[in-house]
Coordinates of C-alpha atoms in Angstrom, one line a residue:
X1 CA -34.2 56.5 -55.5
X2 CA -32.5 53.9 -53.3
X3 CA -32.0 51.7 -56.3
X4 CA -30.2 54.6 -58.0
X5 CA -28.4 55.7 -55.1
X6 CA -27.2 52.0 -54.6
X7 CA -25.9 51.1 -58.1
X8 CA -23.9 54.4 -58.2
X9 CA -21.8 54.0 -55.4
X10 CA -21.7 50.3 -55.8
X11 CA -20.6 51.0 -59.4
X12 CA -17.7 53.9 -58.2
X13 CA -16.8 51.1 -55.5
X14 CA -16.6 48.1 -57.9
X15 CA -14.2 50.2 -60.4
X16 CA -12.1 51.6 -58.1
X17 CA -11.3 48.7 -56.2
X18 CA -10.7 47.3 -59.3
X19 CA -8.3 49.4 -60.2
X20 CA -6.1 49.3 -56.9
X21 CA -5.8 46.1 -57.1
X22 CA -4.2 45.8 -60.8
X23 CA -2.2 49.3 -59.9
X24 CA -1.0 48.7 -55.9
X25 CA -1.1 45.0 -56.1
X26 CA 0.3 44.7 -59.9
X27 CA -1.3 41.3 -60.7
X28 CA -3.8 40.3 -62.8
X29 CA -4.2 36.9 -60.8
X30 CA -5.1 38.9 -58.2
X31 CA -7.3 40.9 -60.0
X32 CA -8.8 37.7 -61.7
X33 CA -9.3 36.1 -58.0
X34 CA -11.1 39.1 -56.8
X35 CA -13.5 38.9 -59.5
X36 CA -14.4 34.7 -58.9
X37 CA -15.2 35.8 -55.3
X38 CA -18.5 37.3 -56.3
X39 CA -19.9 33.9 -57.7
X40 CA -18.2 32.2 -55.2
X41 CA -20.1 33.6 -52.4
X42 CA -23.5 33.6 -54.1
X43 CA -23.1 29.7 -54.4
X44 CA -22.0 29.2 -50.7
X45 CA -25.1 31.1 -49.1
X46 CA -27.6 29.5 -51.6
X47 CA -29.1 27.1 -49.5
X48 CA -29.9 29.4 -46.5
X49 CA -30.7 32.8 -48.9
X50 CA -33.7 32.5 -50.4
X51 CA -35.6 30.2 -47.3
X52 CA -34.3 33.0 -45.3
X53 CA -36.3 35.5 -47.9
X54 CA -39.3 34.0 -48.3
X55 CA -39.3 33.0 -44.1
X56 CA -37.9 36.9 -42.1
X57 CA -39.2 40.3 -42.3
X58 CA -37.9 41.5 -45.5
X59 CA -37.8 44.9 -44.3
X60 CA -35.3 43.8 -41.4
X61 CA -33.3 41.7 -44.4
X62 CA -32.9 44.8 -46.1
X63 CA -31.9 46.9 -43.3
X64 CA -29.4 44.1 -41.7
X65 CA -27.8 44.2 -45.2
X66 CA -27.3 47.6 -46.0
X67 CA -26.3 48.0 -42.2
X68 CA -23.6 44.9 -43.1
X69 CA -22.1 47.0 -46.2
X70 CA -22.1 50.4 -43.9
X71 CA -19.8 48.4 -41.1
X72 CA -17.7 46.7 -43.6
X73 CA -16.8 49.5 -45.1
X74 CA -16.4 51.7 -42.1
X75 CA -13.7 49.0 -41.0
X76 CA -11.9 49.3 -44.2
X77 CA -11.4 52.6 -44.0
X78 CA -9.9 52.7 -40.6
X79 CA -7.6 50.2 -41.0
X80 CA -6.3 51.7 -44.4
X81 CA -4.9 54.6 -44.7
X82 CA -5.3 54.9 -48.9
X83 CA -1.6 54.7 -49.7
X84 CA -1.3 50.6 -50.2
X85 CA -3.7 48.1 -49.3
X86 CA -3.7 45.0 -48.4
X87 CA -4.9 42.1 -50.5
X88 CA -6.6 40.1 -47.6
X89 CA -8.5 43.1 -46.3
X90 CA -9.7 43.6 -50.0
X91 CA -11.3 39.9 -50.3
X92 CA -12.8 40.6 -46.8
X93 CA -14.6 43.4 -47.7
X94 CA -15.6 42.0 -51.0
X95 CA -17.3 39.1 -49.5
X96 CA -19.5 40.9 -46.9
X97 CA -20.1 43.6 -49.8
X98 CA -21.2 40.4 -52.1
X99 CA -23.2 39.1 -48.8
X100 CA -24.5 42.4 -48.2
X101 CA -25.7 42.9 -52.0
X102 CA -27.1 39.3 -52.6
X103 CA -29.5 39.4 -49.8
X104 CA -30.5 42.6 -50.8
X105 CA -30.8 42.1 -54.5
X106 CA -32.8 38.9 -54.0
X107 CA -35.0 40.7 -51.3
X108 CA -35.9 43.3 -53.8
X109 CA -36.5 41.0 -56.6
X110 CA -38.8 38.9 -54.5
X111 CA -40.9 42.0 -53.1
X112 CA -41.4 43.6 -56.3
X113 CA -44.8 42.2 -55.8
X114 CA -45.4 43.0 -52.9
X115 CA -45.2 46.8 -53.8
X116 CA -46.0 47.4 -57.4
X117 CA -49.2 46.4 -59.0
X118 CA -49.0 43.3 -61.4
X119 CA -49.3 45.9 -64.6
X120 CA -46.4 48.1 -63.6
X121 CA -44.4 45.2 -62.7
X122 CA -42.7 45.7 -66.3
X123 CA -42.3 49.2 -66.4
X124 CA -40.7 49.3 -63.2
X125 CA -38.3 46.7 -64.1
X126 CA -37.3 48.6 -67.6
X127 CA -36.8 52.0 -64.8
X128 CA -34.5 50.0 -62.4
X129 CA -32.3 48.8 -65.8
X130 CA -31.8 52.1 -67.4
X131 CA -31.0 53.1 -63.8
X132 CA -28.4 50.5 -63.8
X133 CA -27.3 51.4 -67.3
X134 CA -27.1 54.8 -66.0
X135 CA -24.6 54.0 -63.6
X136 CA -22.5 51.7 -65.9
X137 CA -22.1 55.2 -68.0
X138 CA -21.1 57.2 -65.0
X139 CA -19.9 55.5 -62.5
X140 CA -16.3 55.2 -63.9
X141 CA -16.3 58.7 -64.8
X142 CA -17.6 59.9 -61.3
X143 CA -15.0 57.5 -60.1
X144 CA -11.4 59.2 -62.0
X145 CA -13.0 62.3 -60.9
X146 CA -13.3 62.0 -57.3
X147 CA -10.1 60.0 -57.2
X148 CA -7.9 63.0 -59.2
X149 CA -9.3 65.5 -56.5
X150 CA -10.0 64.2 -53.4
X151 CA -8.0 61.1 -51.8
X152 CA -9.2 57.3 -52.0
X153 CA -10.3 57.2 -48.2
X154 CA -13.1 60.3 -49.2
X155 CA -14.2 58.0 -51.8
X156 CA -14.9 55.5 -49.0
X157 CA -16.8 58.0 -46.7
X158 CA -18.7 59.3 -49.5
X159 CA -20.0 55.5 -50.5
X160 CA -20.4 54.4 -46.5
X161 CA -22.9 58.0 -46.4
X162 CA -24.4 56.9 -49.8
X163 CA -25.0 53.1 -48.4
X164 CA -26.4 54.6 -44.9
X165 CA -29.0 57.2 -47.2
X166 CA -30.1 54.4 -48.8
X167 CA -30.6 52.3 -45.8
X168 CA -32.6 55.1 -44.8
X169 CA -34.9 55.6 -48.2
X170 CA -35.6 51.7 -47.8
X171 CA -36.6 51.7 -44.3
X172 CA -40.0 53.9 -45.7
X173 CA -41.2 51.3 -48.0
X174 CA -42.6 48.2 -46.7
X175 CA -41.6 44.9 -48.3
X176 CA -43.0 42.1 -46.0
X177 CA -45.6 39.6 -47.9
X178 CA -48.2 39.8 -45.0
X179 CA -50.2 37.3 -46.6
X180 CA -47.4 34.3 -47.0
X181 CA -45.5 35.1 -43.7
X182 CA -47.0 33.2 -40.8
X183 CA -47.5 30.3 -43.0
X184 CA -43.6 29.5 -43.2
X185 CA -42.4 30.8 -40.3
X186 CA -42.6 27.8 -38.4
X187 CA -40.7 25.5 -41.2
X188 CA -36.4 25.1 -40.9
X189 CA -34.4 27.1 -43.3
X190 CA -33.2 23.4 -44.8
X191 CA -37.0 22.3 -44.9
X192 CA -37.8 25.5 -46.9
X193 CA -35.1 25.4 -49.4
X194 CA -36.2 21.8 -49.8
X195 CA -39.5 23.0 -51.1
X196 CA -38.2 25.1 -53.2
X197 CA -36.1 23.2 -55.2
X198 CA -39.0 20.8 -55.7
X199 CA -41.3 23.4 -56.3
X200 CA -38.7 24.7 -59.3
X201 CA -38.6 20.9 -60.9
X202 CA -42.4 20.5 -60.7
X203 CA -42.8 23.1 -63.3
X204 CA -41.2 22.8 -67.1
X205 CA -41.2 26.4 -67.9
X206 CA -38.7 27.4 -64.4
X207 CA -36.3 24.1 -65.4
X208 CA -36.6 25.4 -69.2
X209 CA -35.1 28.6 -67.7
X210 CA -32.4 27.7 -65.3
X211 CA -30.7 25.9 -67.9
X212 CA -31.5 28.5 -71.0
X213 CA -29.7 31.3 -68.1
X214 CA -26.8 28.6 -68.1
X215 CA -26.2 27.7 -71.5
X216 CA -26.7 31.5 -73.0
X217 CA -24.6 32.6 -70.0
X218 CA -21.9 30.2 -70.8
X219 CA -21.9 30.6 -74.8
X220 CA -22.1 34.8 -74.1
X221 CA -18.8 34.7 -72.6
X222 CA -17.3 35.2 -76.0
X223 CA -18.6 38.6 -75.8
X224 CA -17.2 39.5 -72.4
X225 CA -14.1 37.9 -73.4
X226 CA -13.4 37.6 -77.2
X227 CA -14.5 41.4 -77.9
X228 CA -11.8 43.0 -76.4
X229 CA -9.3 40.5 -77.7
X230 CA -10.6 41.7 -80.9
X231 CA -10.5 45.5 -80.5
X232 CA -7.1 44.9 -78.4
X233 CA -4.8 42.3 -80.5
X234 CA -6.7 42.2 -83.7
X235 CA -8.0 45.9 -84.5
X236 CA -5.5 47.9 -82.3
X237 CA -7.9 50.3 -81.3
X238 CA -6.8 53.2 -79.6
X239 CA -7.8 53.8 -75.5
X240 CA -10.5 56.7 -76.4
X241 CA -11.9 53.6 -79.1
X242 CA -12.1 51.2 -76.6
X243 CA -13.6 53.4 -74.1
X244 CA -16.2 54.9 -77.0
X245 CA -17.3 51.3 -77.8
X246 CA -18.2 50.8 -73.8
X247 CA -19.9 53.4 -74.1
X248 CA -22.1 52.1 -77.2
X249 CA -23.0 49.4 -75.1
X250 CA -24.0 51.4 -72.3
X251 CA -26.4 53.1 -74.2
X252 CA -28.2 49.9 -76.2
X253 CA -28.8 48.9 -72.8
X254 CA -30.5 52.1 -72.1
X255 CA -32.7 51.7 -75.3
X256 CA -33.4 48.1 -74.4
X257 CA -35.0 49.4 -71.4
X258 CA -37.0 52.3 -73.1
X259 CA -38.1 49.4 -75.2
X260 CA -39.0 46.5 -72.9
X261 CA -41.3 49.1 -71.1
X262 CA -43.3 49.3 -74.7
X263 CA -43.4 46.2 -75.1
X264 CA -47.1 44.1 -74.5
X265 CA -46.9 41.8 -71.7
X266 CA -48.8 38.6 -73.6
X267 CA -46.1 36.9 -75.8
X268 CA -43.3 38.2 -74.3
X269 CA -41.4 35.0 -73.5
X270 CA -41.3 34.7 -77.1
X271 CA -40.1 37.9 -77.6
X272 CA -37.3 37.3 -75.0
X273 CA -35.9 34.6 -77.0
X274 CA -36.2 35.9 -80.2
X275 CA -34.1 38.7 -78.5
X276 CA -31.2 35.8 -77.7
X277 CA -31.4 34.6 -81.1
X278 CA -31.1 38.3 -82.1
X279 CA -27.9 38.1 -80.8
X280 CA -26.6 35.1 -82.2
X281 CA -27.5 36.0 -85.6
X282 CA -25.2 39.7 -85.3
X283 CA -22.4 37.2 -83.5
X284 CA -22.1 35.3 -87.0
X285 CA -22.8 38.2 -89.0
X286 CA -19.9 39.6 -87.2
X287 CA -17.7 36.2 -87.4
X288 CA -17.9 36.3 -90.8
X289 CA -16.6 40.1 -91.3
X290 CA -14.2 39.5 -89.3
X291 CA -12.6 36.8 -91.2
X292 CA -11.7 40.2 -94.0
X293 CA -9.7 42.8 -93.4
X294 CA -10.6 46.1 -91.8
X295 CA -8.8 49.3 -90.8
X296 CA -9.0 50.2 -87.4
X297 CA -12.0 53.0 -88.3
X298 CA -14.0 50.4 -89.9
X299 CA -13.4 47.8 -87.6
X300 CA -14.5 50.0 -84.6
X301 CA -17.7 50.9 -86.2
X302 CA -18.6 47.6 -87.0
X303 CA -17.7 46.4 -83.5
X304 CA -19.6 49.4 -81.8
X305 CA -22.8 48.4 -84.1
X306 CA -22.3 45.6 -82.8
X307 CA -22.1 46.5 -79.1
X308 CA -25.2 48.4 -80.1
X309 CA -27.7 45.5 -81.2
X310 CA -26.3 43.0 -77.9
X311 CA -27.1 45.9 -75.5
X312 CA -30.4 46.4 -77.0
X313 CA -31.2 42.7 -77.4
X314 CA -30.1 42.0 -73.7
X315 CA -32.0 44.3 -71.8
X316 CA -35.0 43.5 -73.4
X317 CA -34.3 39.7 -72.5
X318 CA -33.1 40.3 -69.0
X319 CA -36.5 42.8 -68.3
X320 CA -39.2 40.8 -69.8
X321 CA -38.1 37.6 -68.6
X322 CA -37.4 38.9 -65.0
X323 CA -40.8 40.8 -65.1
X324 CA -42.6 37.3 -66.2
X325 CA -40.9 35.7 -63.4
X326 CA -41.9 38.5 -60.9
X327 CA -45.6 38.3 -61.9
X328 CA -46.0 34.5 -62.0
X329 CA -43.9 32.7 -59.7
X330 CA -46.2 32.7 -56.2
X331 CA -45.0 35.4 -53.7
X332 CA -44.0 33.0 -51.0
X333 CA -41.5 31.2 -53.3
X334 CA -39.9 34.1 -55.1
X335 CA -36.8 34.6 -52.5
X336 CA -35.7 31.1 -53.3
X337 CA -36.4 30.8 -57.1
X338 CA -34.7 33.8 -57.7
X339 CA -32.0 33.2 -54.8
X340 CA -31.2 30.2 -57.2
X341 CA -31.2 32.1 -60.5
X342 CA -28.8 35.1 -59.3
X343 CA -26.3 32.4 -58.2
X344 CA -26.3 30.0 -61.7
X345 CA -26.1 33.3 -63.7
X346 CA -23.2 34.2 -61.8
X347 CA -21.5 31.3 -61.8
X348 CA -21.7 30.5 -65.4
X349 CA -20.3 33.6 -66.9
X350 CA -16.8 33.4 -65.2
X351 CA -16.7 29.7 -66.0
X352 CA -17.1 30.6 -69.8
X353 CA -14.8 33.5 -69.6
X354 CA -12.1 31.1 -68.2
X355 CA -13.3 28.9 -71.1
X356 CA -13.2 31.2 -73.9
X357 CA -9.6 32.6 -72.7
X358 CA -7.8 29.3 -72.7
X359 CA -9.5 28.8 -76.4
X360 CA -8.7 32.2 -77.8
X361 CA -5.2 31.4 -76.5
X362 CA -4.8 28.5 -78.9
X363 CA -7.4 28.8 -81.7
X364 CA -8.2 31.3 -84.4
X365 CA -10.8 33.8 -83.1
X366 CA -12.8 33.4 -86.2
X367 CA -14.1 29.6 -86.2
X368 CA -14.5 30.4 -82.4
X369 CA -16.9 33.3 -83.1
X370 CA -18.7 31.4 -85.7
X371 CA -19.1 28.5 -83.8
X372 CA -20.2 30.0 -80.5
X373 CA -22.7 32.1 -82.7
X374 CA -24.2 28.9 -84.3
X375 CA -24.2 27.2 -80.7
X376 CA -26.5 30.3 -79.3
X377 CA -29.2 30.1 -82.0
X378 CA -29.2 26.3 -81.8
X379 CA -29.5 26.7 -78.1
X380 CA -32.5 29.6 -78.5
X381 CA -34.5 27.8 -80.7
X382 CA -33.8 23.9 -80.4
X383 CA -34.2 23.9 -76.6
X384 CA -37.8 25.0 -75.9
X385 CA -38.9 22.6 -78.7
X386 CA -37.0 19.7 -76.7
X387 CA -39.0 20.8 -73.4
X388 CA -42.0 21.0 -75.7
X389 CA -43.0 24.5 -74.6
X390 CA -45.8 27.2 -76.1
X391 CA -43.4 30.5 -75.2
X392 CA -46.8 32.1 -76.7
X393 CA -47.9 31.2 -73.4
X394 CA -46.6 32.8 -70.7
X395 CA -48.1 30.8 -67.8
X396 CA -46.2 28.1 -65.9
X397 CA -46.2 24.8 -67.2

């Protein structure tokens, strides 16, 4: 329920901030800015994040955050009146949002344990993705309609009363590690992030995956950015197209949850990456249609089939590989393992999308899909053989 609650109005937020930035503000550097601040943040409270997870009363974490997004908020709307805003005002309230949602995120993610028993631990995971998935569907539809009949500072209200309800629904569960706590408490944040880090190099299978999030990360930014290049300035697809094929995705990624939730725990590292490769093989099948003409008809189908397959083959990726990491990783470390991960996978995928803009700009779109298709499988399969890893296996290593 609070996860639900939560990535709905974060999801209405998100878009329509969004959206009054590119209309009010009329830049797209502006828009582009407001989007690095996200990754930017999560970088900058790294080092204090996760030691300050695996060290304080997660419950009082949780609460301090969601309390954090409530005040923010709050002093948004008073200061605005709807009309125009202000561009400052919009970065502030993006960072404490981004703060706000870190800690919580990473909090979650590290008490999963702590709360669901070690063979639910994948089901749940697959429940709190199609939730997710749920809200990518709706949220921008909930969004137009609240915006067309009520004004922008309701919207606001509405999504400081949803944040305070689901401050509420988390205050009834407890997330503290009892068994871990006293153990740390005593150590610096610095000391404990210290650990951390040398606890993630001491094991090959954590390193294998920091740098397989990077790379795939990096190379999958020609799907965030090359795709609508190609429905946009090579297929000319229509607005109800464009909008159709989101929607495609939207709902491979609630397959892929149905699916990862069916899926046997032993093996399913392997599976994971055979679900990456997955999408480097459809990424060259799809570089090499492309290289023939289509109409716009068949060109959205194939793109929306497309769509399809990544959705699928992501969320199974994402869920079985977060689950693993949930179940294996000791409790009193998770805050800053994952802490670490949230911030490389965000700072990656902007990175490429900067990368893959400036390229598209100057090279055929073609060799670049092609390419960056060959790049992923090498990636999937070449680099667990170069750390000489059993994937089979999924204990550390």
């Amino acid at each position: 329920m609070g996860n639900g609650l939560g990535q709905l109005g974060s999801s209405i937020l998100s878009f329509v901030l969004g959206l009054r930035i590119l209309k009010s503000l009329d830049s797209v550097f502006l828009y582009s800015f407001s989007q690095v601040i996200g990754p930017l943040v999560a970088i900058l409270i790294l080092p204090i994040l996760g030691s300050a997870i695996d060290k304080f009363n997660k419950n009082k974490l949780i609460s301090l955050s969601q309390l954090a997004s409530c005040l923010g908020l709050l002093i948004f709307t008073i200061l605005n009146d709807g009309s125009s805003f202000n561009f400052i005002e919009i970065i502030f309230l993006l960072i404490i949002l981004k703060i706000s949602d870190q800690v919580l995120s990473t909090t979650l993610n590290a008490s999963t344990v702590n709360v669901i028993r070690e063979n639910e631990v994948q089901d749940f995971r697959s429940k709190l993705q199609l939730i997710q998935s749920a809200s990518m569907v709706f949220s921008p539809i909930l969004a137009v309609f609240i915006l067309d009949r009520f004004s922008l500072r309701s919207l606001l209200i509405l999504e400081i009363f949803i944040e305070f309800i689901v401050l509420l629904i988390y205050s009834r569960v407890d997330f503290r590690n009892k068994e871990s706590e006293e153990e740390i408490v005593s150590q610096s944040l610095f000391s404990l992030f210290k650990e951390g880090i040398n606890f993630i190099f001491s094991y090959k299978k954590i390193v294998f995956g920091f740098s397989f999030v990077l790379m795939i990360n990096f190379v999958l930014g020609i799907v965030n950015v090359g795709i609508p290049y190609i429905e946009i300035n090579y297929l000319e697809l229509s607005n109800k197209a464009y909008a159709i094929n989101d929607s495609i995705l939207a709902i491979g990624l609630i397959i892929g949850s149905l699916l990862a939730s069916r899926i046997p725990s032993k093996g399913s590292l392997n599976v994971a990456k055979n679900s990456i490769g997955m999408i480097g093989i459809v990424t060259l099948i799809l570089g090499i249609l492309l290289a023939f003409n289509f109409n716009k008809l068949g060109g959205a189908m194939l793109v929306g089939l497309y769509f399809a397959i990544i959705g699928i083959a992501i969320t199974v990726c994402n869920i079985l590989i977060s689950s693993r990491s949930i179940i294996k990783i000791p409790k009193e470390y998770q805050g800053r393992v994952f802490s670490v991960l949230n911030a490389l996978s965000q700072v990656s995928l902007p990175i490429s999308m900067l990368f893959y803009g400036f390229i598209l700009d100057l090279v055929n779109f073609v060799p670049v899909f092609i390419i960056s298709a060959l790049i992923l499988l090498l990636i999937t399969y070449i680099t667990p053989w170069a750390f000489r890893l059993d994937l089979k296996n999924d204990n550390l290593e």
